[in-house]
JSON list of C-alpha atoms and ligand atoms in Angstrom, two decimals:
[
{"chain": "A", "resi": 1, "resn": "MET", "atom": "CA", "xyz": [0.07, -0.05, -0.05]},
{"chain": "A", "resi": 2, "resn": "THR", "atom": "CA", "xyz": [1.43, 3.47, -0.85]},
{"chain": "A", "resi": 3, "resn": "GLU", "atom": "CA", "xyz": [1.65, 5.88, 2.04]},
{"chain": "A", "resi": 4, "resn": "PRO", "atom": "CA", "xyz": [-0.03, 9.18, 1.69]},
{"chain": "A", "resi": 5, "resn": "THR", "atom": "CA", "xyz": [2.35, 12.11, 1.11]},
{"chain": "A", "resi": 6, "resn": "VAL", "atom": "CA", "xyz": [1.67, 13.87, 4.46]},
{"chain": "A", "resi": 7, "resn": "GLN", "atom": "CA", "xyz": [0.91, 11.69, 7.41]},
{"chain": "A", "resi": 8, "resn": "ARG", "atom": "CA", "xyz": [0.02, 12.79, 10.98]},
{"chain": "A", "resi": 9, "resn": "LEU", "atom": "CA", "xyz": [2.61, 11.29, 13.31]},
{"chain": "A", "resi": 10, "resn": "PHE", "atom": "CA", "xyz": [3.90, 10.90, 16.72]},
{"chain": "A", "resi": 11, "resn": "ILE", "atom": "CA", "xyz": [6.49, 8.95, 18.74]},
{"chain": "A", "resi": 12, "resn": "ALA", "atom": "CA", "xyz": [5.28, 7.01, 21.48]},
{"chain": "A", "resi": 13, "resn": "LEU", "atom": "CA", "xyz": [5.90, 4.23, 23.99]},
{"chain": "A", "resi": 14, "resn": "TRP", "atom": "CA", "xyz": [3.55, 1.42, 23.13]},
{"chain": "A", "resi": 15, "resn": "PRO", "atom": "CA", "xyz": [2.37, -0.76, 25.94]},
{"chain": "A", "resi": 16, "resn": "ASP", "atom": "CA", "xyz": [2.97, -4.46, 25.69]},
{"chain": "A", "resi": 17, "resn": "PRO", "atom": "CA", "xyz": [-0.23, -6.75, 26.06]},
{"chain": "A", "resi": 18, "resn": "MET", "atom": "CA", "xyz": [0.20, -7.11, 29.81]},
{"chain": "A", "resi": 19, "resn": "VAL", "atom": "CA", "xyz": [0.66, -3.52, 30.56]},
{"chain": "A", "resi": 20, "resn": "ARG", "atom": "CA", "xyz": [-2.22, -2.72, 28.27]},
{"chain": "A", "resi": 21, "resn": "HIS", "atom": "CA", "xyz": [-4.51, -5.01, 30.02]},
{"chain": "A", "resi": 22, "resn": "HIS", "atom": "CA", "xyz": [-3.75, -3.44, 33.38]},
{"chain": "A", "resi": 23, "resn": "LEU", "atom": "CA", "xyz": [-4.24, -0.01, 31.95]},
{"chain": "A", "resi": 24, "resn": "VAL", "atom": "CA", "xyz": [-7.86, -1.21, 30.58]},
{"chain": "A", "resi": 25, "resn": "GLU", "atom": "CA", "xyz": [-8.58, -2.53, 34.17]},
{"chain": "A", "resi": 26, "resn": "LEU", "atom": "CA", "xyz": [-7.62, 0.69, 35.53]},
{"chain": "A", "resi": 27, "resn": "GLN", "atom": "CA", "xyz": [-10.08, 2.51, 33.18]},
{"chain": "A", "resi": 28, "resn": "ASN", "atom": "CA", "xyz": [-12.75, -0.04, 34.16]},
{"chain": "A", "resi": 29, "resn": "ASP", "atom": "CA", "xyz": [-12.12, 0.90, 37.79]},
{"chain": "A", "resi": 30, "resn": "LEU", "atom": "CA", "xyz": [-12.55, 4.62, 37.30]},
{"chain": "A", "resi": 31, "resn": "PRO", "atom": "CA", "xyz": [-16.04, 5.99, 38.39]},
{"chain": "A", "resi": 32, "resn": "PRO", "atom": "CA", "xyz": [-18.53, 5.78, 35.41]},
{"chain": "A", "resi": 33, "resn": "ASN", "atom": "CA", "xyz": [-18.66, 9.05, 33.51]},
{"chain": "A", "resi": 34, "resn": "ASN", "atom": "CA", "xyz": [-19.40, 10.65, 30.37]},
{"chain": "A", "resi": 35, "resn": "GLY", "atom": "CA", "xyz": [-15.87, 11.02, 29.25]},
{"chain": "A", "resi": 36, "resn": "GLN", "atom": "CA", "xyz": [-14.47, 9.69, 26.06]},
{"chain": "A", "resi": 37, "resn": "ARG", "atom": "CA", "xyz": [-12.62, 6.57, 26.90]},
{"chain": "A", "resi": 38, "resn": "VAL", "atom": "CA", "xyz": [-9.45, 6.01, 25.07]},
{"chain": "A", "resi": 39, "resn": "LYS", "atom": "CA", "xyz": [-9.84, 2.50, 23.21]},
{"chain": "A", "resi": 40, "resn": "GLY", "atom": "CA", "xyz": [-7.64, -0.12, 24.65]},
{"chain": "A", "resi": 41, "resn": "ASP", "atom": "CA", "xyz": [-5.88, -0.59, 21.30]},
{"chain": "A", "resi": 42, "resn": "ASN", "atom": "CA", "xyz": [-5.00, 3.25, 21.23]},
{"chain": "A", "resi": 43, "resn": "LEU", "atom": "CA", "xyz": [-3.55, 3.49, 24.61]},
{"chain": "A", "resi": 44, "resn": "HIS", "atom": "CA", "xyz": [0.04, 4.79, 24.50]},
{"chain": "A", "resi": 45, "resn": "MET", "atom": "CA", "xyz": [2.51, 7.39, 26.12]},
{"chain": "A", "resi": 46, "resn": "THR", "atom": "CA", "xyz": [3.27, 10.17, 23.68]},
{"chain": "A", "resi": 47, "resn": "LEU", "atom": "CA", "xyz": [6.96, 10.89, 23.63]},
{"chain": "A", "resi": 48, "resn": "LEU", "atom": "CA", "xyz": [6.76, 13.45, 20.92]},
{"chain": "A", "resi": 49, "resn": "PHE", "atom": "CA", "xyz": [3.85, 14.92, 18.79]},
{"chain": "A", "resi": 50, "resn": "LEU", "atom": "CA", "xyz": [5.19, 15.58, 15.15]},
{"chain": "A", "resi": 51, "resn": "GLY", "atom": "CA", "xyz": [1.93, 16.44, 13.54]},
{"chain": "A", "resi": 52, "resn": "ALA", "atom": "CA", "xyz": [1.83, 16.73, 9.64]},
{"chain": "A", "resi": 53, "resn": "THR", "atom": "CA", "xyz": [4.93, 14.98, 8.36]},
{"chain": "A", "resi": 54, "resn": "THR", "atom": "CA", "xyz": [6.23, 14.86, 4.69]},
{"chain": "A", "resi": 55, "resn": "ALA", "atom": "CA", "xyz": [7.72, 11.75, 3.30]},
{"chain": "A", "resi": 56, "resn": "ALA", "atom": "CA", "xyz": [11.22, 13.66, 3.31]},
{"chain": "A", "resi": 57, "resn": "GLN", "atom": "CA", "xyz": [10.83, 14.47, 6.99]},
{"chain": "A", "resi": 58, "resn": "ARG", "atom": "CA", "xyz": [9.83, 11.04, 7.74]},
{"chain": "A", "resi": 59, "resn": "GLU", "atom": "CA", "xyz": [12.77, 9.56, 6.09]},
{"chain": "A", "resi": 60, "resn": "CYS", "atom": "CA", "xyz": [15.13, 12.02, 7.66]},
{"chain": "A", "resi": 61, "resn": "LEU", "atom": "CA", "xyz": [13.56, 11.18, 11.15]},
{"chain": "A", "resi": 62, "resn": "GLU", "atom": "CA", "xyz": [13.72, 7.52, 10.78]},
{"chain": "A", "resi": 63, "resn": "GLN", "atom": "CA", "xyz": [17.41, 7.67, 9.89]},
{"chain": "A", "resi": 64, "resn": "ARG", "atom": "CA", "xyz": [18.05, 9.62, 12.96]},
{"chain": "A", "resi": 65, "resn": "LEU", "atom": "CA", "xyz": [15.96, 7.40, 15.32]},
{"chain": "A", "resi": 66, "resn": "ASP", "atom": "CA", "xyz": [18.23, 4.55, 14.10]},
{"chain": "A", "resi": 67, "resn": "HIS", "atom": "CA", "xyz": [21.07, 6.28, 16.03]},
{"chain": "A", "resi": 68, "resn": "ILE", "atom": "CA", "xyz": [19.28, 6.85, 19.32]},
{"chain": "A", "resi": 69, "resn": "ALA", "atom": "CA", "xyz": [21.13, 5.46, 22.35]},
{"chain": "A", "resi": 70, "resn": "ALA", "atom": "CA", "xyz": [19.16, 4.64, 25.40]},
{"chain": "A", "resi": 71, "resn": "ALA", "atom": "CA", "xyz": [18.91, 1.55, 27.62]},
{"chain": "A", "resi": 72, "resn": "PRO", "atom": "CA", "xyz": [15.73, -0.28, 28.32]},
{"chain": "A", "resi": 73, "resn": "PHE", "atom": "CA", "xyz": [14.19, 1.09, 31.56]},
{"chain": "A", "resi": 74, "resn": "THR", "atom": "CA", "xyz": [11.21, 0.49, 34.02]},
{"chain": "A", "resi": 75, "resn": "LEU", "atom": "CA", "xyz": [8.46, 2.86, 34.19]},
{"chain": "A", "resi": 76, "resn": "VAL", "atom": "CA", "xyz": [6.22, 2.59, 37.14]},
{"chain": "A", "resi": 77, "resn": "LEU", "atom": "CA", "xyz": [2.81, 4.22, 36.75]},
{"chain": "A", "resi": 78, "resn": "THR", "atom": "CA", "xyz": [1.46, 5.17, 40.10]},
{"chain": "A", "resi": 79, "resn": "GLU", "atom": "CA", "xyz": [-0.55, 8.48, 40.02]},
{"chain": "A", "resi": 80, "resn": "LEU", "atom": "CA", "xyz": [-3.77, 9.44, 38.38]},
{"chain": "A", "resi": 81, "resn": "GLY", "atom": "CA", "xyz": [-4.33, 13.07, 37.50]},
{"chain": "A", "resi": 82, "resn": "TYR", "atom": "CA", "xyz": [-6.79, 15.35, 35.78]},
{"chain": "A", "resi": 83, "resn": "TRP", "atom": "CA", "xyz": [-6.24, 18.28, 33.61]},
{"chain": "A", "resi": 84, "resn": "ARG", "atom": "CA", "xyz": [-9.15, 20.66, 33.61]},
{"chain": "A", "resi": 85, "resn": "LYS", "atom": "CA", "xyz": [-8.75, 22.38, 30.29]},
{"chain": "A", "resi": 86, "resn": "PRO", "atom": "CA", "xyz": [-8.62, 19.43, 27.99]},
{"chain": "A", "resi": 87, "resn": "GLN", "atom": "CA", "xyz": [-10.57, 17.41, 30.53]},
{"chain": "A", "resi": 88, "resn": "VAL", "atom": "CA", "xyz": [-8.11, 14.61, 30.36]},
{"chain": "A", "resi": 89, "resn": "VAL", "atom": "CA", "xyz": [-7.69, 11.79, 33.01]},
{"chain": "A", "resi": 90, "resn": "TRP", "atom": "CA", "xyz": [-4.27, 10.46, 32.93]},
{"chain": "A", "resi": 91, "resn": "VAL", "atom": "CA", "xyz": [-2.06, 8.05, 34.64]},
{"chain": "A", "resi": 92, "resn": "GLY", "atom": "CA", "xyz": [1.79, 8.77, 35.16]},
{"chain": "A", "resi": 93, "resn": "GLY", "atom": "CA", "xyz": [4.63, 8.43, 37.47]},
{"chain": "A", "resi": 94, "resn": "GLU", "atom": "CA", "xyz": [8.12, 9.45, 38.22]},
{"chain": "A", "resi": 95, "resn": "ASN", "atom": "CA", "xyz": [10.52, 10.20, 35.30]},
{"chain": "A", "resi": 96, "resn": "PRO", "atom": "CA", "xyz": [13.40, 7.71, 35.04]},
{"chain": "A", "resi": 97, "resn": "PRO", "atom": "CA", "xyz": [16.50, 9.65, 33.65]},
{"chain": "A", "resi": 98, "resn": "THR", "atom": "CA", "xyz": [16.45, 7.35, 30.60]},
{"chain": "A", "resi": 99, "resn": "LEU", "atom": "CA", "xyz": [12.95, 8.48, 29.60]},
{"chain": "A", "resi": 100, "resn": "LEU", "atom": "CA", "xyz": [13.96, 12.15, 29.91]},
{"chain": "A", "resi": 101, "resn": "SER", "atom": "CA", "xyz": [17.01, 11.47, 27.88]},
{"chain": "A", "resi": 102, "resn": "LEU", "atom": "CA", "xyz": [14.99, 9.52, 25.24]},
{"chain": "A", "resi": 103, "resn": "ALA", "atom": "CA", "xyz": [12.33, 12.39, 24.98]},
{"chain": "A", "resi": 104, "resn": "ARG", "atom": "CA", "xyz": [15.40, 15.00, 24.54]},
{"chain": "A", "resi": 105, "resn": "GLN", "atom": "CA", "xyz": [17.00, 12.87, 21.86]},
{"chain": "A", "resi": 106, "resn": "MET", "atom": "CA", "xyz": [13.64, 12.62, 20.05]},
{"chain": "A", "resi": 107, "resn": "ARG", "atom": "CA", "xyz": [13.24, 16.31, 20.10]},
{"chain": "A", "resi": 108, "resn": "ASP", "atom": "CA", "xyz": [16.78, 16.91, 18.83]},
{"chain": "A", "resi": 109, "resn": "ALA", "atom": "CA", "xyz": [16.23, 14.41, 16.02]},
{"chain": "A", "resi": 110, "resn": "ALA", "atom": "CA", "xyz": [12.84, 16.07, 14.97]},
{"chain": "A", "resi": 111, "resn": "THR", "atom": "CA", "xyz": [14.39, 19.59, 15.09]},
{"chain": "A", "resi": 112, "resn": "GLN", "atom": "CA", "xyz": [17.05, 18.52, 12.70]},
{"chain": "A", "resi": 113, "resn": "CYS", "atom": "CA", "xyz": [14.44, 17.18, 10.39]},
{"chain": "A", "resi": 114, "resn": "LYS", "atom": "CA", "xyz": [12.64, 20.56, 10.32]},
{"chain": "A", "resi": 115, "resn": "PHE", "atom": "CA", "xyz": [9.63, 19.65, 12.49]},
{"chain": "A", "resi": 116, "resn": "THR", "atom": "CA", "xyz": [8.24, 22.50, 14.59]},
{"chain": "A", "resi": 117, "resn": "ILE", "atom": "CA", "xyz": [8.25, 21.04, 18.01]},
{"chain": "A", "resi": 118, "resn": "ASP", "atom": "CA", "xyz": [6.20, 22.21, 20.91]},
{"chain": "A", "resi": 119, "resn": "ARG", "atom": "CA", "xyz": [8.60, 23.87, 23.31]},
{"chain": "A", "resi": 120, "resn": "ARG", "atom": "CA", "xyz": [6.78, 22.66, 26.50]},
{"chain": "A", "resi": 121, "resn": "PRO", "atom": "CA", "xyz": [8.81, 20.19, 28.52]},
{"chain": "A", "resi": 122, "resn": "PHE", "atom": "CA", "xyz": [8.13, 16.41, 28.12]},
{"chain": "A", "resi": 123, "resn": "GLN", "atom": "CA", "xyz": [5.44, 15.15, 30.56]},
{"chain": "A", "resi": 124, "resn": "ASN", "atom": "CA", "xyz": [5.11, 11.59, 31.69]},
{"chain": "A", "resi": 125, "resn": "TYR", "atom": "CA", "xyz": [1.49, 10.72, 31.25]},
{"chain": "A", "resi": 126, "resn": "LEU", "atom": "CA", "xyz": [-0.82, 8.39, 29.40]},
{"chain": "A", "resi": 127, "resn": "THR", "atom": "CA", "xyz": [-4.22, 9.51, 28.65]},
{"chain": "A", "resi": 128, "resn": "LEU", "atom": "CA", "xyz": [-7.10, 7.21, 29.77]},
{"chain": "A", "resi": 129, "resn": "TYR", "atom": "CA", "xyz": [-10.07, 9.53, 29.21]},
{"chain": "A", "resi": 130, "resn": "ARG", "atom": "CA", "xyz": [-10.73, 12.79, 27.33]},
{"chain": "A", "resi": 131, "resn": "LYS", "atom": "CA", "xyz": [-13.51, 15.21, 27.74]},
{"chain": "A", "resi": 132, "resn": "MET", "atom": "CA", "xyz": [-14.31, 13.81, 31.14]},
{"chain": "A", "resi": 133, "resn": "LYS", "atom": "CA", "xyz": [-17.23, 15.39, 32.81]},
{"chain": "A", "resi": 134, "resn": "PRO", "atom": "CA", "xyz": [-18.05, 16.69, 35.48]},
{"chain": "A", "resi": 135, "resn": "LYS", "atom": "CA", "xyz": [-15.20, 19.11, 35.21]},
{"chain": "A", "resi": 136, "resn": "GLN", "atom": "CA", "xyz": [-13.56, 17.84, 38.34]},
{"chain": "A", "resi": 137, "resn": "PRO", "atom": "CA", "xyz": [-13.91, 14.11, 38.56]},
{"chain": "A", "resi": 138, "resn": "ILE", "atom": "CA", "xyz": [-13.43, 12.35, 41.80]},
{"chain": "A", "resi": 139, "resn": "LEU", "atom": "CA", "xyz": [-10.34, 9.98, 41.31]},
{"chain": "A", "resi": 140, "resn": "PRO", "atom": "CA", "xyz": [-9.19, 7.28, 43.60]},
{"chain": "A", "resi": 141, "resn": "ALA", "atom": "CA", "xyz": [-6.13, 8.67, 45.77]},
{"chain": "A", "resi": 142, "resn": "MET", "atom": "CA", "xyz": [-4.20, 5.59, 45.18]},
{"chain": "A", "resi": 143, "resn": "ILE", "atom": "CA", "xyz": [-3.88, 2.97, 42.39]},
{"chain": "A", "resi": 144, "resn": "ALA", "atom": "CA", "xyz": [-2.10, -0.46, 42.22]},
{"chain": "A", "resi": 145, "resn": "PRO", "atom": "CA", "xyz": [1.13, 0.46, 40.52]},
{"chain": "A", "resi": 146, "resn": "ILE", "atom": "CA", "xyz": [1.58, -0.61, 36.95]},
{"chain": "A", "resi": 147, "resn": "VAL", "atom": "CA", "xyz": [5.15, -1.75, 36.27]},
{"chain": "A", "resi": 148, "resn": "TRP", "atom": "CA", "xyz": [6.02, -1.25, 32.67]},
{"chain": "A", "resi": 149, "resn": "ASN", "atom": "CA", "xyz": [9.36, -2.66, 31.36]},
{"chain": "A", "resi": 150, "resn": "VAL", "atom": "CA", "xyz": [9.91, -0.51, 28.50]},
{"chain": "A", "resi": 151, "resn": "ARG", "atom": "CA", "xyz": [11.90, -2.24, 25.61]},
{"chain": "A", "resi": 152, "resn": "ASP", "atom": "CA", "xyz": [11.17, -0.04, 22.67]},
{"chain": "A", "resi": 153, "resn": "TYR", "atom": "CA", "xyz": [9.46, 2.98, 21.07]},
{"chain": "A", "resi": 154, "resn": "ALA", "atom": "CA", "xyz": [7.34, 3.44, 18.06]},
{"chain": "A", "resi": 155, "resn": "LEU", "atom": "CA", "xyz": [6.55, 5.75, 15.27]},
{"chain": "A", "resi": 156, "resn": "VAL", "atom": "CA", "xyz": [2.85, 6.06, 15.09]},
{"chain": "A", "resi": 157, "resn": "GLU", "atom": "CA", "xyz": [0.39, 7.42, 12.48]},
{"chain": "A", "resi": 158, "resn": "SER", "atom": "CA", "xyz": [-2.88, 8.90, 13.77]},
{"chain": "A", "resi": 159, "resn": "LEU", "atom": "CA", "xyz": [-5.77, 8.13, 11.36]},
{"chain": "A", "resi": 160, "resn": "THR", "atom": "CA", "xyz": [-9.19, 9.63, 11.61]},
{"chain": "A", "resi": 161, "resn": "GLU", "atom": "CA", "xyz": [-11.72, 6.99, 10.50]},
{"chain": "A", "resi": 162, "resn": "VAL", "atom": "CA", "xyz": [-15.50, 6.47, 10.48]},
{"chain": "A", "resi": 163, "resn": "MET", "atom": "CA", "xyz": [-15.24, 4.76, 13.79]},
{"chain": "A", "resi": 164, "resn": "GLY", "atom": "CA", "xyz": [-13.04, 7.46, 15.42]},
{"chain": "A", "resi": 165, "resn": "VAL", "atom": "CA", "xyz": [-9.30, 7.99, 15.63]},
{"chain": "A", "resi": 166, "resn": "HIS", "atom": "CA", "xyz": [-7.09, 4.93, 15.19]},
{"chain": "A", "resi": 167, "resn": "TYR", "atom": "CA", "xyz": [-3.44, 4.73, 15.85]},
{"chain": "A", "resi": 168, "resn": "ARG", "atom": "CA", "xyz": [-1.17, 2.49, 13.62]},
{"chain": "A", "resi": 169, "resn": "VAL", "atom": "CA", "xyz": [2.30, 1.64, 14.67]},
{"chain": "A", "resi": 170, "resn": "LEU", "atom": "CA", "xyz": [4.55, 2.25, 11.52]},
{"chain": "A", "resi": 171, "resn": "ARG", "atom": "CA", "xyz": [7.73, 1.12, 12.98]},
{"chain": "A", "resi": 172, "resn": "THR", "atom": "CA", "xyz": [9.44, 0.29, 16.20]},
{"chain": "A", "resi": 173, "resn": "TRP", "atom": "CA", "xyz": [13.04, 0.64, 17.62]},
{"chain": "A", "resi": 174, "resn": "PRO", "atom": "CA", "xyz": [14.42, -1.51, 20.30]},
{"chain": "A", "resi": 175, "resn": "LEU", "atom": "CA", "xyz": [15.98, 0.54, 23.21]},
{"chain": "A", "resi": 176, "resn": "GLN", "atom": "CA", "xyz": [19.86, -0.01, 23.13]},
{"chain": "A", "resi": 177, "resn": "GLU", "atom": "CA", "xyz": [22.38, 1.64, 25.22]},
{"chain": "A", "resi": 178, "resn": "THR", "atom": "CA", "xyz": [24.81, 1.77, 22.39]},
{"chain": "A", "resi": 179, "resn": "ARG", "atom": "CA", "xyz": [24.31, 2.03, 18.67]},
{"chain": "A", "resi": 180, "resn": "VAL", "atom": "CA", "xyz": [26.68, 1.31, 15.67]},
{"chain": "A", "resi": 181, "resn": "THR", "atom": "CA", "xyz": [26.92, 4.74, 14.01]},
{"chain": "B", "resi": 1, "resn": "3AM", "atom": "O1", "xyz": [-2.93, 10.77, 23.95]},
{"chain": "B", "resi": 1, "resn": "3AM", "atom": "P1", "xyz": [-2.00, 11.83, 24.21]},
{"chain": "B", "resi": 1, "resn": "3AM", "atom": "O2", "xyz": [-2.65, 12.99, 24.72]},
{"chain": "B", "resi": 1, "resn": "3AM", "atom": "O3", "xyz": [-0.76, 11.38, 24.84]},
{"chain": "B", "resi": 1, "resn": "3AM", "atom": "O4", "xyz": [-3.05, 14.52, 22.55]},
{"chain": "B", "resi": 1, "resn": "3AM", "atom": "C1", "xyz": [-2.60, 13.88, 21.41]},
{"chain": "B", "resi": 1, "resn": "3AM", "atom": "C2", "xyz": [-2.21, 12.55, 21.61]},
{"chain": "B", "resi": 1, "resn": "3AM", "atom": "O5", "xyz": [-1.33, 12.33, 22.78]},
{"chain": "B", "resi": 1, "resn": "3AM", "atom": "C3", "xyz": [-1.33, 14.43, 20.95]},
{"chain": "B", "resi": 1, "resn": "3AM", "atom": "O6", "xyz": [-0.76, 13.52, 20.15]},
{"chain": "B", "resi": 1, "resn": "3AM", "atom": "C4", "xyz": [-1.16, 12.26, 20.55]},
{"chain": "B", "resi": 1, "resn": "3AM", "atom": "C5", "xyz": [-1.73, 11.51, 19.24]},
{"chain": "B", "resi": 1, "resn": "3AM", "atom": "O7", "xyz": [-2.76, 12.20, 18.73]},
{"chain": "B", "resi": 1, "resn": "3AM", "atom": "N1", "xyz": [-1.57, 15.79, 20.22]},
{"chain": "B", "resi": 1, "resn": "3AM", "atom": "C6", "xyz": [-2.54, 15.89, 19.06]},
{"chain": "B", "resi": 1, "resn": "3AM", "atom": "N2", "xyz": [-2.43, 17.10, 18.67]},
{"chain": "B", "resi": 1, "resn": "3AM", "atom": "C7", "xyz": [-1.30, 17.78, 19.33]},
{"chain": "B", "resi": 1, "resn": "3AM", "atom": "C8", "xyz": [-0.76, 19.02, 19.06]},
{"chain": "B", "resi": 1, "resn": "3AM", "atom": "N3", "xyz": [-1.10, 19.83, 18.22]},
{"chain": "B", "resi": 1, "resn": "3AM", "atom": "C9", "xyz": [-0.83, 16.87, 20.27]},
{"chain": "B", "resi": 1, "resn": "3AM", "atom": "N4", "xyz": [0.23, 17.25, 21.05]},
{"chain": "B", "resi": 1, "resn": "3AM", "atom": "C10", "xyz": [0.71, 18.45, 20.81]},
{"chain": "B", "resi": 1, "resn": "3AM", "atom": "N5", "xyz": [0.28, 19.19, 19.98]}
]
């Protein structure tokens, strides 16, 4: 299948089936609400939103991602939160240094490939619900920690389909402390 010339892309950590299962359980445990639940297959942690991407930018970025060096790490998701403006309920945790380094390397790679990158610092969060109403949902103070052994990262396409948004993993890169340059 030929790819369209401009794609809406982002880079993400893509949960393995067990972590995804725990995240769906967490969604199930939240109080019933009118929010838009993120579909289980779509759950992810965004490392960097790229937006509209030309074929040349994608090629440039993929080449740079081939050289990113970061060791596998463990992410422990312990905290639920709510952002009032986008009405997002999220789960997150502490930032392991490798995660921050990874996000920084992504940003540098994207800048070199002429992406216009959001200057706001990286935030470790994974969206569970959008447009959550009422505007201040009552969330459990504590959750059972979700331990996520992160082994790779993914380049993902955001597709708007009749049934809603669908995220398609285009390619994954294993996390490796050293890369052959
Ligand atoms: O599910 P989260 O929030 O992690 O919010 C969008 C989603 O991430 C974010 O990119 C991910 C895939 O769509 N996103 C969408 N538009 C965005 C924009 N203009 C954006 N992030 C920053 N700027």
